[in-house]
PDB file of C-alpha atoms in Angstrom:
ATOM      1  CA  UNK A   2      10.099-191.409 187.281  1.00  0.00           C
ATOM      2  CA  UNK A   3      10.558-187.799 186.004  1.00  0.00           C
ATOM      3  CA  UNK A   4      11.136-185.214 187.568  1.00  0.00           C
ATOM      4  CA  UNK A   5       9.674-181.969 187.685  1.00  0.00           C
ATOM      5  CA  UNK A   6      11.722-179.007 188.039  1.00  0.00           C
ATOM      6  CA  UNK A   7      10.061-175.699 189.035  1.00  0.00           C
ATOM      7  CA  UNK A   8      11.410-172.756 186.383  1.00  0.00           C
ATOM      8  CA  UNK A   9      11.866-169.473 188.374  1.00  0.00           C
ATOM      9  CA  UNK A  10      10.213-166.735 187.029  1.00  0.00           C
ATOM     10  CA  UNK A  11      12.248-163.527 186.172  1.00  0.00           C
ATOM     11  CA  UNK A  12      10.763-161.728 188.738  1.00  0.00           C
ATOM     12  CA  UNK A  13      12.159-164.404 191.191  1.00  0.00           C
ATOM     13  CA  UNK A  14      15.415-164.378 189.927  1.00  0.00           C
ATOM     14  CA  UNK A  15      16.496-161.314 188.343  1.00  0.00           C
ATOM     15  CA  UNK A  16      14.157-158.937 189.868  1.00  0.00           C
ATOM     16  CA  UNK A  17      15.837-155.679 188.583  1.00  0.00           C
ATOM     17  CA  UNK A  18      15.913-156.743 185.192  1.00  0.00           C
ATOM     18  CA  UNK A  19      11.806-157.819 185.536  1.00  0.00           C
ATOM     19  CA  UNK A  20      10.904-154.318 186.323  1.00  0.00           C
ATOM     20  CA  UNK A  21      12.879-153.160 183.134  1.00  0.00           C
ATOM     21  CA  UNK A  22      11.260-155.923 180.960  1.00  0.00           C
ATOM     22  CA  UNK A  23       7.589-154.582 182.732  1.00  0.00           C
ATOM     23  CA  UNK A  24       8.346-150.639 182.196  1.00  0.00           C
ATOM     24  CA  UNK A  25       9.679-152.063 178.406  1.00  0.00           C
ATOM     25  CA  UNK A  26       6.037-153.509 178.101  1.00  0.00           C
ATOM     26  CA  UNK A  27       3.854-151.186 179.433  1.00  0.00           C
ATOM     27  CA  UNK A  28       5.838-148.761 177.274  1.00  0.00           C
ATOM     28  CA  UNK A  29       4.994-150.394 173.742  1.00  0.00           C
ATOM     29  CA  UNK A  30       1.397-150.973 175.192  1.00  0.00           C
ATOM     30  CA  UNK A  31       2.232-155.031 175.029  1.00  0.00           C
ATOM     31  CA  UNK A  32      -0.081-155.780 177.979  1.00  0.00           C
ATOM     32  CA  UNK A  33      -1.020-159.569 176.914  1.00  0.00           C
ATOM     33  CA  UNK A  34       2.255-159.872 177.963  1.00  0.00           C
ATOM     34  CA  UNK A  35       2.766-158.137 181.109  1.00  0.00           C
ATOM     35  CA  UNK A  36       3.154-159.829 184.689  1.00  0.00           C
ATOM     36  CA  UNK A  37       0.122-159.038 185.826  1.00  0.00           C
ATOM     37  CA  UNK A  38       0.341-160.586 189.312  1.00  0.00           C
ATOM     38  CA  UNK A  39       3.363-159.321 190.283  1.00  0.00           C
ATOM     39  CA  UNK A  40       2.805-155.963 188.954  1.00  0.00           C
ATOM     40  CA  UNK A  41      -0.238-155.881 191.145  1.00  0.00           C
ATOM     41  CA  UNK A  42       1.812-157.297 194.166  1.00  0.00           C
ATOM     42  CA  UNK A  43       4.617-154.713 193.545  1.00  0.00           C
ATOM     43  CA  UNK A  44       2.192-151.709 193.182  1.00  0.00           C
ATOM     44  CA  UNK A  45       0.578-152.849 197.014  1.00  0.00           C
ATOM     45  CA  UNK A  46       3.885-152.869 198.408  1.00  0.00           C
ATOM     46  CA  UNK A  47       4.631-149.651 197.295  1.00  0.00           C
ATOM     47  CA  UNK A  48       1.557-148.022 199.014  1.00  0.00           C
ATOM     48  CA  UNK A  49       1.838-150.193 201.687  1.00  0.00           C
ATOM     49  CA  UNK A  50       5.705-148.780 201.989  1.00  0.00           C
ATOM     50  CA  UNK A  51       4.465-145.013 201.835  1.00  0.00           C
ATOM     51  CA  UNK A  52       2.236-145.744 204.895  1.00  0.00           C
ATOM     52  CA  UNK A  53       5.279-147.373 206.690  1.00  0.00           C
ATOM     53  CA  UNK A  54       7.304-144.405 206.276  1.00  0.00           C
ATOM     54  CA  UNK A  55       4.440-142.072 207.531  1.00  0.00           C
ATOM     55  CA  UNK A  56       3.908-144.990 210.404  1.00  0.00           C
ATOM     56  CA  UNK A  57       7.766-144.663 211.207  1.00  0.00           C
ATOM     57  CA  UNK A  58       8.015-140.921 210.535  1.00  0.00           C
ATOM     58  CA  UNK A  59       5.104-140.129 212.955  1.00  0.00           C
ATOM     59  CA  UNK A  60       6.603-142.680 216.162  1.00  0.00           C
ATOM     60  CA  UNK A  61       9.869-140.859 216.048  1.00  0.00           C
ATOM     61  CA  UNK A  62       8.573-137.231 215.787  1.00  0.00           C
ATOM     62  CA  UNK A  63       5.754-137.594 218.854  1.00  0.00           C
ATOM     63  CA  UNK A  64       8.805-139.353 220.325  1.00  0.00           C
ATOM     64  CA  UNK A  65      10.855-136.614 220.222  1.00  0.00           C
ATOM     65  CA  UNK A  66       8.288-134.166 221.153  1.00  0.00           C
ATOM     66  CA  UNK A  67       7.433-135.913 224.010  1.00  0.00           C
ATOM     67  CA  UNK A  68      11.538-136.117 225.215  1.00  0.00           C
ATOM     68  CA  UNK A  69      11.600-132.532 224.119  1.00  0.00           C
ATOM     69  CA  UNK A  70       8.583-131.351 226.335  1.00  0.00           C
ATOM     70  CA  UNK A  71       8.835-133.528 229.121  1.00  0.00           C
ATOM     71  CA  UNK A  72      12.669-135.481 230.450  1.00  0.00           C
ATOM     72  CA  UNK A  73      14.292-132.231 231.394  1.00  0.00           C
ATOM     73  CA  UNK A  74      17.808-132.631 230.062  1.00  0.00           C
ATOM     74  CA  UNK A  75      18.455-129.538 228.771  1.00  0.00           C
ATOM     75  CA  UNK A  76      22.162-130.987 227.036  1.00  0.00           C
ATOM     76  CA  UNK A  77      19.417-133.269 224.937  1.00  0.00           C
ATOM     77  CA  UNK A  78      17.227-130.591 223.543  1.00  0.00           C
ATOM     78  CA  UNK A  79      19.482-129.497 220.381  1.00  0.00           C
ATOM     79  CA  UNK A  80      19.648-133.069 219.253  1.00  0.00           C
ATOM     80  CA  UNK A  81      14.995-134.017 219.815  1.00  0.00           C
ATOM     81  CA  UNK A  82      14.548-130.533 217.918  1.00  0.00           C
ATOM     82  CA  UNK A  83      17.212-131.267 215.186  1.00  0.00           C
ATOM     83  CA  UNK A  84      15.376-134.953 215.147  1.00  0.00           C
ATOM     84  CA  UNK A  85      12.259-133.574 214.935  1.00  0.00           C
ATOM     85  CA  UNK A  86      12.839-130.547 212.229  1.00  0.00           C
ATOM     86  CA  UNK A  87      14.397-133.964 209.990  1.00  0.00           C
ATOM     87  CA  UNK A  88      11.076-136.015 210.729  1.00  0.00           C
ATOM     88  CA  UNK A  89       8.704-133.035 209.970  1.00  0.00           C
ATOM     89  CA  UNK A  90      10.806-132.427 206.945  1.00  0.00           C
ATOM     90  CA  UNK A  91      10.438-135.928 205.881  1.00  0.00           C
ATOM     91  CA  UNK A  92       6.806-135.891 206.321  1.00  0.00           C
ATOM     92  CA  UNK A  93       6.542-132.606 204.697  1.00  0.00           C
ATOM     93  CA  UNK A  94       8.118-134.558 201.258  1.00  0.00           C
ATOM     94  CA  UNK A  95       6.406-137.650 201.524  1.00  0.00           C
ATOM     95  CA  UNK A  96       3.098-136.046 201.902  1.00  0.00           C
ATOM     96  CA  UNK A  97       3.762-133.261 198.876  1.00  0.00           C
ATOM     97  CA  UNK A  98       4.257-136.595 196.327  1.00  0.00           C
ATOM     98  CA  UNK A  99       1.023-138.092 198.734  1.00  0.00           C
ATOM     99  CA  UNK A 100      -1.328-135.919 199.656  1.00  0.00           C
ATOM    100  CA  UNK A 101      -3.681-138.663 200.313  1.00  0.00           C
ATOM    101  CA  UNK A 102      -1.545-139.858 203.319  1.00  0.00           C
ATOM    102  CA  UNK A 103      -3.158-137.011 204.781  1.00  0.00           C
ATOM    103  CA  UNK A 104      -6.184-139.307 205.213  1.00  0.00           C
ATOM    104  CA  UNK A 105      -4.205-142.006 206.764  1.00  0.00           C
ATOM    105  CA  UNK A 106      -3.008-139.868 209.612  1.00  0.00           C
ATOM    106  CA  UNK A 107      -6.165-140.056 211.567  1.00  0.00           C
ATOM    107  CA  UNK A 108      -6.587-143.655 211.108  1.00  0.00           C
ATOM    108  CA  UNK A 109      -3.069-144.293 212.638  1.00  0.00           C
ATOM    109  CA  UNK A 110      -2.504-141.767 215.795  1.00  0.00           C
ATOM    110  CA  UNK A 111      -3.864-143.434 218.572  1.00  0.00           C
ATOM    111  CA  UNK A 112      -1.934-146.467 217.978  1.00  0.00           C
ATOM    112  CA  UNK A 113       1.244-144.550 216.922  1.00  0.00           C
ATOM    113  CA  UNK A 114       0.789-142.407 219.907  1.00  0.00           C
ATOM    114  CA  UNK A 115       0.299-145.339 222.357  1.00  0.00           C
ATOM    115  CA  UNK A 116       3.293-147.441 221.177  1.00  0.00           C
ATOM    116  CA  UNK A 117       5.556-144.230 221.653  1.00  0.00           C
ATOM    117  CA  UNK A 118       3.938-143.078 225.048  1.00  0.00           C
ATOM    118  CA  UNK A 119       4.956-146.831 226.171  1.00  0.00           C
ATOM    119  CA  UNK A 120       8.672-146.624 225.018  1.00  0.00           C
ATOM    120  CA  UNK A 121       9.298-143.211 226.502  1.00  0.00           C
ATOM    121  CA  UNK A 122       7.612-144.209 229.969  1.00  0.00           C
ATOM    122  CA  UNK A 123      10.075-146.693 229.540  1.00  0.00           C
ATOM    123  CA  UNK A 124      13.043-144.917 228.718  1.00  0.00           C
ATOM    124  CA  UNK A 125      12.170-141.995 231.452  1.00  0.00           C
ATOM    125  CA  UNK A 126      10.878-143.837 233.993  1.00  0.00           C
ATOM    126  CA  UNK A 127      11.174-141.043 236.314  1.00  0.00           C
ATOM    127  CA  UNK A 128       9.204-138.353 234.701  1.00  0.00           C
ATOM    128  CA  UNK A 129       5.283-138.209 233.938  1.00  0.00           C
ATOM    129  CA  UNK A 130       3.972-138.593 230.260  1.00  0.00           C
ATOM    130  CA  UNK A 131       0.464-136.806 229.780  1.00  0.00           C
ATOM    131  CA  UNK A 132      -1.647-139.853 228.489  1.00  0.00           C
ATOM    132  CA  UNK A 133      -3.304-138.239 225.827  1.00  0.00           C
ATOM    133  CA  UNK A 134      -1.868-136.067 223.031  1.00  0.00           C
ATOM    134  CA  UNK A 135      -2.710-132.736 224.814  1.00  0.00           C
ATOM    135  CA  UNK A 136      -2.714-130.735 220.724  1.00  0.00           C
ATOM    136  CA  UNK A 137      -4.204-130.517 218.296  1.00  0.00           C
ATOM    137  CA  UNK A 138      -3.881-134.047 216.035  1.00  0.00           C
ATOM    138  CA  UNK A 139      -4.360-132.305 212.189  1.00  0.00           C
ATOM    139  CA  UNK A 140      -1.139-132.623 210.454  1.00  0.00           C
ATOM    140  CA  UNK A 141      -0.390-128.750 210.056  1.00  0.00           C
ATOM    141  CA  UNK A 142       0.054-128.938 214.029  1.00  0.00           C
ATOM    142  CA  UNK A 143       2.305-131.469 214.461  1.00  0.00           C
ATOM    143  CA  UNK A 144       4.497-130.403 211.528  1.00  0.00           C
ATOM    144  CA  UNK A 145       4.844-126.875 212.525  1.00  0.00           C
ATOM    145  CA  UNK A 146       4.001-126.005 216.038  1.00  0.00           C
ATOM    146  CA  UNK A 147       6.815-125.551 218.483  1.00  0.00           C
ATOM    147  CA  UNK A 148       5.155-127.187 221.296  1.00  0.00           C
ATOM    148  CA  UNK A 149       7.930-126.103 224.248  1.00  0.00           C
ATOM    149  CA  UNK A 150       7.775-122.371 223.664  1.00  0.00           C
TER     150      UNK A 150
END
């Protein structure tokens, strides 16, 4: 009986050096020899990582804005605005080497805004949450407009 022993491929088991051996390729133009596949799979995950970030970005700073405007704990304020200035910041970088996150923005609020609306309801039982974002949504708003003064 013989037995058949599945070879990993470098990208399974040396994953660093794979992306060395790819760059190496591309490089000297030696595409009949690139991994194709997992080139294609890495490149996905990478855009599919930028949109995470903005996903993740986006909860915490409406988060924060809605602590900031609305749970009246004035000893908390310094630390939702420093939060916030670090988010905006963030989103401020990611979007300079992205610009077409911009686009993804729109596509994402509502659900973004209902998942954090949720936790802080939550969190704050005791105080009232607007249920819709009472601003304007376009991304020069909520990365610049100091919504509690």
């Amino acid at each position: 009986m013989t037995q058949v022993i599945a070879k990993k491929s470098l990208y399974e088991s040396d994953y660093l050096h794979w992306t060395q051996e790819t760059i190496a390729k591309l490089k000297a133009r030696d595409f009949d020899n690139v991994d194709i596949e997992n080139l294609i799979e890495e490149i996905e995950d990478l855009g599919r990582s930028y949109r995470d970030e903005l996903e993740s970005r986006l909860d915490v700073l409406l988060s924060h804005i809605l602590k900031r405007l609305y749970v009246p704990l004035t000893n908390d304020y310094n630390g939702w605005e420093r939060t916030i200035r670090e988010q905006r910041k963030q989103i401020k970088r990611r979007l300079a080497k992205s610009p077409s996150l911009k686009n993804y923005l729109p596509e994402i609020f509502d659900e973004i805004w209902q998942d954090v609306l949720k936790e802080v309801r939550e969190d704050y039982p005791q105080y009232e949450f607007p249920d819709l974002w009472q601003f304007d949504r376009d991304i020069d708003t909520l990365l610049n407009n100091i919504f509690w003064s």
